[in-house]
Coordinates of C-alpha atoms in Angstrom, one line a residue:
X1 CA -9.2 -35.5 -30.1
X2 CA -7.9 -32.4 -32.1
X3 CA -9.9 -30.3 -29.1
X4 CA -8.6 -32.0 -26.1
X5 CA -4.7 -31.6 -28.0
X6 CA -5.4 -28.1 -28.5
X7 CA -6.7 -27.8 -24.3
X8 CA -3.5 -29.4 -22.9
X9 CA -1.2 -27.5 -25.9
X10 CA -3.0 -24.4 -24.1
X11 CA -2.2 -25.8 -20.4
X12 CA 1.4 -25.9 -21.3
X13 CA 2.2 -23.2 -22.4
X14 CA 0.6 -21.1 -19.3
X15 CA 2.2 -23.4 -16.7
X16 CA 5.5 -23.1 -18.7
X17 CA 4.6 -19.0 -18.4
X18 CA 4.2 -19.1 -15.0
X19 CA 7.0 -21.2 -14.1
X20 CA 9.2 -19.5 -15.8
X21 CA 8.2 -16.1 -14.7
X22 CA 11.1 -13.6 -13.5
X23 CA 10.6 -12.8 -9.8
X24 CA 13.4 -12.1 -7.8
X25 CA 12.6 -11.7 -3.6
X26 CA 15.4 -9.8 -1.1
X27 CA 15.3 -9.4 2.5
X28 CA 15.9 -6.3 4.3
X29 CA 16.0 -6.6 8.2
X30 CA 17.4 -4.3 11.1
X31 CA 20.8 -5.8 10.8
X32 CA 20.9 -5.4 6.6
X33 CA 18.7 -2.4 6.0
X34 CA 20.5 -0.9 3.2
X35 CA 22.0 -3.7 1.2
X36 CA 19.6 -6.3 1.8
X37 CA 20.1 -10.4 0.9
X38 CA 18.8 -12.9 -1.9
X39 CA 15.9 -15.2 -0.8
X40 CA 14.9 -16.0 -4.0
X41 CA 16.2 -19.3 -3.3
X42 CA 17.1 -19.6 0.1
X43 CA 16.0 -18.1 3.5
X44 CA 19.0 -15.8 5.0
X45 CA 19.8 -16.5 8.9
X46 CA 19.0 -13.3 9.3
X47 CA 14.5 -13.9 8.4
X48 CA 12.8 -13.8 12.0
X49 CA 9.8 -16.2 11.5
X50 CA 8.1 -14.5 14.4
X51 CA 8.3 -11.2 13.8
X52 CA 6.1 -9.2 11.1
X53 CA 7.3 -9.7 7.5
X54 CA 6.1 -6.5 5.2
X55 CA 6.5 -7.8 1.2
X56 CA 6.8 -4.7 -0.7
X57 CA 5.8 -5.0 -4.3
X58 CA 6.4 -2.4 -7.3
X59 CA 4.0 -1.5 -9.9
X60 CA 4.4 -1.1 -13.7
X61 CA 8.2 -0.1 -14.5
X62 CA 9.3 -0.5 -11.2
X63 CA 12.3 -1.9 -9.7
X64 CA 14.4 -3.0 -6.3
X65 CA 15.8 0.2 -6.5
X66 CA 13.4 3.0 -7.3
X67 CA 12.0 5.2 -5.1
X68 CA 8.9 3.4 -3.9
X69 CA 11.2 0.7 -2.2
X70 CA 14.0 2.5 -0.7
X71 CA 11.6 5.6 0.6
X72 CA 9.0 3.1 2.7
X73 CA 11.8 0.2 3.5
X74 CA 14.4 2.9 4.9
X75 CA 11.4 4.7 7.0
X76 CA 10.2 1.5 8.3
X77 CA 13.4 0.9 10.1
X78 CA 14.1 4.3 10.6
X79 CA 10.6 4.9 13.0
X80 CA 10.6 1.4 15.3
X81 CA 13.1 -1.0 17.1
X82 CA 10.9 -4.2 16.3
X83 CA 12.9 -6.7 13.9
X84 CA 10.5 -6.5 10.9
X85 CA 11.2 -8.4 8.1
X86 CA 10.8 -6.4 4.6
X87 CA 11.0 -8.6 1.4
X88 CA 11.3 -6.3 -1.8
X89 CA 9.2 -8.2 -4.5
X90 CA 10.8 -7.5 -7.7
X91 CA 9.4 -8.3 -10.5
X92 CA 11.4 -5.8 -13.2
X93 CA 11.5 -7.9 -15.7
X94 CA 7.9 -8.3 -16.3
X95 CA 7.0 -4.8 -15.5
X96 CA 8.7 -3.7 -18.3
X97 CA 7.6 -2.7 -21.8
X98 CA 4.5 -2.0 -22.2
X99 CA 1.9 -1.2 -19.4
X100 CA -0.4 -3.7 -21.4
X101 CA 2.3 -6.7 -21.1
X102 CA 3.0 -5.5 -17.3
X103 CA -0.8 -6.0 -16.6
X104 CA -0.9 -9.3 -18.4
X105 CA 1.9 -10.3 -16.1
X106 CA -0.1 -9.5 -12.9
X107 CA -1.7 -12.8 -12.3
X108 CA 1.6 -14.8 -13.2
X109 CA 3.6 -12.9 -10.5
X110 CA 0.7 -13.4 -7.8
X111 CA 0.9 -17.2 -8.4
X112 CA 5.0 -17.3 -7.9
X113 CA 4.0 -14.6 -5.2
X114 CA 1.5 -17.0 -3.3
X115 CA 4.0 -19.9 -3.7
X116 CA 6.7 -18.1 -2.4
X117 CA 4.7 -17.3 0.8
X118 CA 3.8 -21.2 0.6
X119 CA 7.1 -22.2 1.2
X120 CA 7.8 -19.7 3.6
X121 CA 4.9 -20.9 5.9
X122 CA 5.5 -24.5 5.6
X123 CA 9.6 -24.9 5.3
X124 CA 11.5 -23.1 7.6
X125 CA 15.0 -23.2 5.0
X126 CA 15.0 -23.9 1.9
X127 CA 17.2 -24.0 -0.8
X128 CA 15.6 -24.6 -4.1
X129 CA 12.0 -23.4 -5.1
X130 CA 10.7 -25.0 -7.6
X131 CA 7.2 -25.1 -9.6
X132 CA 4.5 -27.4 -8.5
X133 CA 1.3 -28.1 -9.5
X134 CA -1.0 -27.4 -6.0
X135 CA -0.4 -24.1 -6.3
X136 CA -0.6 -23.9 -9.7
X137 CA -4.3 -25.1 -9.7
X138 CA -5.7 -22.9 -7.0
X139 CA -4.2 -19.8 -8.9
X140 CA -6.1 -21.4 -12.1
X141 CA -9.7 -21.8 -9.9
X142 CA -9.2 -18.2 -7.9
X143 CA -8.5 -16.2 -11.1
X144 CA -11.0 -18.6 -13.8
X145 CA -8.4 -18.7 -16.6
X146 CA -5.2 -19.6 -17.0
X147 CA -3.4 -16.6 -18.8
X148 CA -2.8 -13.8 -17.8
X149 CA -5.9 -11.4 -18.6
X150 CA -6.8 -9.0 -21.1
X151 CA -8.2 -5.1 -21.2
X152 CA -11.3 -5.0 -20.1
X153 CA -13.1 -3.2 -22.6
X154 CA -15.9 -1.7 -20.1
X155 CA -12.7 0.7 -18.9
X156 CA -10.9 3.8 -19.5
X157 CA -7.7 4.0 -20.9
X158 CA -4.7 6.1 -19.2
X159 CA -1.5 7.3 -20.2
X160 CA 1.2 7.1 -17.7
X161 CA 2.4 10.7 -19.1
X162 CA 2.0 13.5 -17.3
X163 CA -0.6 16.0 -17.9
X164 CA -2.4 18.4 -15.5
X165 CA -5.6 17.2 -13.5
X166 CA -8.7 17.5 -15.1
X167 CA -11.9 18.6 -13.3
X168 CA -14.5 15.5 -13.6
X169 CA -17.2 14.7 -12.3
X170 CA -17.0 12.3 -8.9
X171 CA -17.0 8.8 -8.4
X172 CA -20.5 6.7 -7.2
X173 CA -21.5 7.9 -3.2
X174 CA -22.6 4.9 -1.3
X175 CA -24.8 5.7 0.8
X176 CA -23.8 3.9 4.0
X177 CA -21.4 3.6 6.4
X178 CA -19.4 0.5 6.0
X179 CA -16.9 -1.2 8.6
X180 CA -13.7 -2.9 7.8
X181 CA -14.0 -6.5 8.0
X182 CA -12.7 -7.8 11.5
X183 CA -12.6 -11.6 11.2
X184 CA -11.0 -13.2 13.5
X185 CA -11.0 -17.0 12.5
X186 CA -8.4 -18.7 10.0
X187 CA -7.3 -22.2 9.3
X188 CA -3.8 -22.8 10.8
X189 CA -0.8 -22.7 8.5
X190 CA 0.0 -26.5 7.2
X191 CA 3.1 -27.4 8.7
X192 CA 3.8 -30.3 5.7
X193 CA 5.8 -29.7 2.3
X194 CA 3.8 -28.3 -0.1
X195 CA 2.8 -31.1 -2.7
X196 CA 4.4 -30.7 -5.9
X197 CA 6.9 -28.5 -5.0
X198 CA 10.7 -29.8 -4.2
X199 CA 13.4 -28.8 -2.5
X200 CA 17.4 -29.7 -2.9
X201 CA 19.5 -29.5 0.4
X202 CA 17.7 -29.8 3.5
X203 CA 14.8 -28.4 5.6
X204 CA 14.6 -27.7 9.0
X205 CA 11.0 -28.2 10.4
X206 CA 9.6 -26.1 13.1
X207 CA 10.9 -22.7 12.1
X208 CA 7.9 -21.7 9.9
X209 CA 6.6 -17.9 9.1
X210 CA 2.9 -17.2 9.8
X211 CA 1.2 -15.8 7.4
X212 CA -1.2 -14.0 9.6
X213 CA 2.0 -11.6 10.6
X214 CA 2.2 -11.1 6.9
X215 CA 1.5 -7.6 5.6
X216 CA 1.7 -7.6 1.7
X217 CA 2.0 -3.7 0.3
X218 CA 1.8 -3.0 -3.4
X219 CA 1.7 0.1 -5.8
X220 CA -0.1 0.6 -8.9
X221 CA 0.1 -2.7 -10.3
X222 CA 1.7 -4.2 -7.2
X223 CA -1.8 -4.0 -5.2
X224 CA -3.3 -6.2 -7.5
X225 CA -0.6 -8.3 -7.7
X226 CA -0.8 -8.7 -3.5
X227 CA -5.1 -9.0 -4.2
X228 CA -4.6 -12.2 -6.0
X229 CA -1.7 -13.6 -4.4
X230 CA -4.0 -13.0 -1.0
X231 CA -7.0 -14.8 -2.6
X232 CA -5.0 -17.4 -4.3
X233 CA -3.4 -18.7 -0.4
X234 CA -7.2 -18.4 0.4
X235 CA -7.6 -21.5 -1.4
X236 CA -5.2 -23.4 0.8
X237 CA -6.5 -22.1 4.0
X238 CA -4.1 -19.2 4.9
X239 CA -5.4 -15.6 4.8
X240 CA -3.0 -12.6 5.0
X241 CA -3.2 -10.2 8.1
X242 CA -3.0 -7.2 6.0
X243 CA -2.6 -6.1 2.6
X244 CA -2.2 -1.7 1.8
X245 CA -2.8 -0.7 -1.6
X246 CA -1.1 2.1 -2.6
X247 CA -3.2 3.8 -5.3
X248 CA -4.4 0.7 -7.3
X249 CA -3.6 1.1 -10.9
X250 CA -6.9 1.9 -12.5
X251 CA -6.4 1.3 -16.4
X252 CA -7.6 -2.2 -17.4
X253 CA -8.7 -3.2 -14.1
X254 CA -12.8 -2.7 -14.5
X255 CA -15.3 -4.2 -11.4
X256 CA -14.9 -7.3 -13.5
X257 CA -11.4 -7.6 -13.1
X258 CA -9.8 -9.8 -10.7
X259 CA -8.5 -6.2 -9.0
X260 CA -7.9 -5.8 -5.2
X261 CA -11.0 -6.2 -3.3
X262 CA -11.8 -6.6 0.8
X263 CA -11.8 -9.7 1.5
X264 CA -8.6 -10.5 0.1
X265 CA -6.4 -10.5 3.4
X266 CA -7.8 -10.2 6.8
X267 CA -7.7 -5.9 6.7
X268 CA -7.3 -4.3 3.3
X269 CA -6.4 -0.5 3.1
X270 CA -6.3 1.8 0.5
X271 CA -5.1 5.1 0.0
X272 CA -6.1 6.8 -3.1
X273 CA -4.1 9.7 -4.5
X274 CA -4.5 9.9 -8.2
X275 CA -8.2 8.9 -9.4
X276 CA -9.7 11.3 -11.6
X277 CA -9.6 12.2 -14.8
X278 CA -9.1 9.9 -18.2
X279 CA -5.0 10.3 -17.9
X280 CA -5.8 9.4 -13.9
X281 CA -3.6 6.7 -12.7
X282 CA -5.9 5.0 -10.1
X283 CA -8.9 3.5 -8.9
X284 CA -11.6 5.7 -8.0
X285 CA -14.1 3.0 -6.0
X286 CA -13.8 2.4 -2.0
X287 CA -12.2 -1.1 -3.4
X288 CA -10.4 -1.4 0.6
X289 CA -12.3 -2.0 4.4
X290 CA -10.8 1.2 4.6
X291 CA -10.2 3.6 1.8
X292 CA -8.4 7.0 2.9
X293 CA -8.3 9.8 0.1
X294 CA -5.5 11.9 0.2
X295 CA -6.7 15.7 -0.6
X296 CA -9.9 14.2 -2.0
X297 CA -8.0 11.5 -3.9
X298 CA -7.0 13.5 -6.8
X299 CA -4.8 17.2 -7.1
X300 CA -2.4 16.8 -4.6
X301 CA -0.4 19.6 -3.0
X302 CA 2.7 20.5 -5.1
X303 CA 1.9 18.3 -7.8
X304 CA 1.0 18.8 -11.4
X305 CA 0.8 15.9 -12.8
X306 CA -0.8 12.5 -13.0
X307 CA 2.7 10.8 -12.2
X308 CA 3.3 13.0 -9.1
X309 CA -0.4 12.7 -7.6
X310 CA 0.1 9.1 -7.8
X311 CA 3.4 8.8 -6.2
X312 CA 1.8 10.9 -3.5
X313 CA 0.5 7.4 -2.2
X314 CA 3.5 5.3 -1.1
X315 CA 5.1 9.2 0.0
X316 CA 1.9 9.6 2.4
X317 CA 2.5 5.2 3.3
X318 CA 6.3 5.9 4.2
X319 CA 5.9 9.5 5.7
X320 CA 3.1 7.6 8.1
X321 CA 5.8 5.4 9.7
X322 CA 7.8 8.9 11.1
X323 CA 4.5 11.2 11.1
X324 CA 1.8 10.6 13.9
X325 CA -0.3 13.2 12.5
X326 CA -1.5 11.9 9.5
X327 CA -4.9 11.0 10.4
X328 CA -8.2 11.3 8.2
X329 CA -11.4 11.9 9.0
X330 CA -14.1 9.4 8.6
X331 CA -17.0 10.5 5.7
X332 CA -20.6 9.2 5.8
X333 CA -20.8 9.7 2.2
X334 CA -18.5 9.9 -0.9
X335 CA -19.8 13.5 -1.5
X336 CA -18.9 14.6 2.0
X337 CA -15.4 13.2 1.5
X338 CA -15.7 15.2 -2.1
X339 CA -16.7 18.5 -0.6
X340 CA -14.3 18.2 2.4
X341 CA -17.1 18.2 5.1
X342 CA -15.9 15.1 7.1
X343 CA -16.3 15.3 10.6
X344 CA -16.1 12.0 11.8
X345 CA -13.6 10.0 14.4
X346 CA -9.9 10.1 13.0
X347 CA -8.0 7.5 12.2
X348 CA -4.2 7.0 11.3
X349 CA -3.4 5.9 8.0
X350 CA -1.0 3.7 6.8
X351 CA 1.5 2.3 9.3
X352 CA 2.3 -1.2 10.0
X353 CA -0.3 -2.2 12.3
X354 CA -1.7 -5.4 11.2
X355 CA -5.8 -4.5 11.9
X356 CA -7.8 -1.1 12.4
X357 CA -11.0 -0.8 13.4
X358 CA -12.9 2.4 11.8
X359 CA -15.5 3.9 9.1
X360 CA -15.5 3.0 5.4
X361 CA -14.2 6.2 4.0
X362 CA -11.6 8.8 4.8
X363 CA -10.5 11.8 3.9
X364 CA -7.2 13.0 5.2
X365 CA -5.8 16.9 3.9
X366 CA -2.2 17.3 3.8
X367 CA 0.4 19.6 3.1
X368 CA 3.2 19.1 0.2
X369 CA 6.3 18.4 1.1
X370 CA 7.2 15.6 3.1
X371 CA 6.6 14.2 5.8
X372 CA 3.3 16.1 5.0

């Protein structure tokens, strides 16, 4: 008896966590690209459910208003006349203090993350999200616990200082060529209220967002937060078109983790930019169908430090939107791509297209200022 009080006690206390977790969502469209408009709560006039919606998370210490967001929202609209949709994830609140607590945090803001986008592909308007318990259980079953997770001791630790690159040695070659995943199948979006979630006001059926137009891009902590949140919407039939991970944050986030993998949308890309070195702010491993390292992925032009090297990667993501020349060059190996002897097709990185087609690997060499 004492067991099964101390299980639901347990229960309680991460469902209270992750209901009461501080995540604010503001749309940005054509019409409003500078001051943007609340959603947290209700979907603005203004939300095109047809067009391509780009969510745009932050990583540890991030906020609304930092350069990440306003750097790749205002080049979005600056570079095409199509009425995208750009949703600014913030989650400051829980990015803050430590990077430890931030990291904790990452499953919690996946699951009001993936509920969000629940709403948003089954309700048209809405005026009052509240928790539910549907969601709440496929979160628990995707990530196998039900707080958020701790340092995986098998891991290096980085500061988020910075300090000059240090020489290493390189990351693990595979030894094949790989090819994005192209699936092309997906269960239809439920049209029904989600169960366990409410609503107060009214709803107005037949205007709903598909989540197949949905393009989820996150830094440093943020593309973990859009791996589980894509994995988690998996479990109620909806898979992501795209997810871009902009330099994955690498401290904490072993092979064990639940960190951003293929698989978790229908085309995952990464661009690495900051990955060696024990004060190295990213993830080393091919972890995306298609992985592009900037400059080799580490030592970026211009830089010298850890902090600018990894900012590199949403620069290179926004600079892609106004720059058709920044195209890598597919590797065979990871020690071509090390040694700067790929010779393969090229391929455009970043962008908004929803689905590439190309190798496993690239290496693209820029220059350092922007647009690069």
């Amino acid at each position: 008896m004492l067991k099964l009080l101390i299980f639901l006690a347990a229960v309680a206390v991460c469902l209270g966590q992750w209901q009461n977790i501080r995540v604010n969502y503001t749309l940005f469209t054509r019409n409003d690209p500078t001051d943007g408009q609340d959603m947290t709560e209700s979907i603005p006039d203004d939300f095109y459910d047809e067009e391509n919606t780009i969510f745009l998370i932050h990583g540890y210490a991030g906020n609304t208003v930092n350069r990440f967001n306003k750097l790749v929202r205002d080049d979005i609209f600056r570079n095409t006349t199509n009425h995208y949709n750009v949703i600014v994830v913030d989650w400051t609140a829980e990015a803050s203090f430590s990077y430890t607590h931030a990291r904790n945090n990452v499953p919690n803001v996946a699951r009001n993350l993936a509920s969000f986008i629940q709403r948003l592909t089954t309700t048209g308007k809405f005026s009052k999200l509240r928790s539910g318990t549907r969601i709440y259980n496929e979160a628990s079953r995707v990530l196998g616990q039900s707080a958020g997770p701790t340092e995986d001791p098998t891991t290096t630790s980085e500061a988020t200082t910075t300090t000059t690159p240090e020489p290493t040695t390189t990351t693990t070659e595979p030894t094949t060529t790989e090819t994005p995943t192209t699936t092309t199948t997906t269960s239809d979006p439920t049209t029904t209220t989600t169960e366990g979630f409410a609503t107060e006001g009214f709803e107005l059926p037949g205007n709903e967002a598909n989540v197949e137009l949905f393009h989820l891009v996150g830094f440093d902590l943020g593309a973990h937060v859009a791996g589980i949140a894509g994995r988690i919407l998996q479990e109620d039939s909806q898979l992501v078109g795209r997810i871009t991970g902009l330099n994955p944050s690498g401290r904490q986030w072993g092979t064990g983790s639940e960190r951003l993998k293929r698989g978790d949308a229908r085309y995952v890309e990464v661009i690495h930019t900051d990955t060696l070195g024990v004060l190295a702010n990213g993830i080393g491993d091919p972890i995306g169908d298609i992985n592009f390292y900037a400059n080799g992925g580490n030592n970026q032009p211009g830089c010298l430090t850890h902090s600018c090297c990894h900012d590199r990667a949403f620069e290179l993501f926004a600079a892609s939107m106004i720059n058709p020349n920044l195209k890598g060059r597919a590797c065979t190996t990871q020690t071509q791509m090390n040694l700067n002897l790929c010779r393969g097709e090229d391929l455009h990185l970043g962008g908004t297209r929803l689905s590439k087609n190309g190798a496993f690997v690239y290496r693209i060499n820029t220059s350092r200022r922007y647009p690069f």
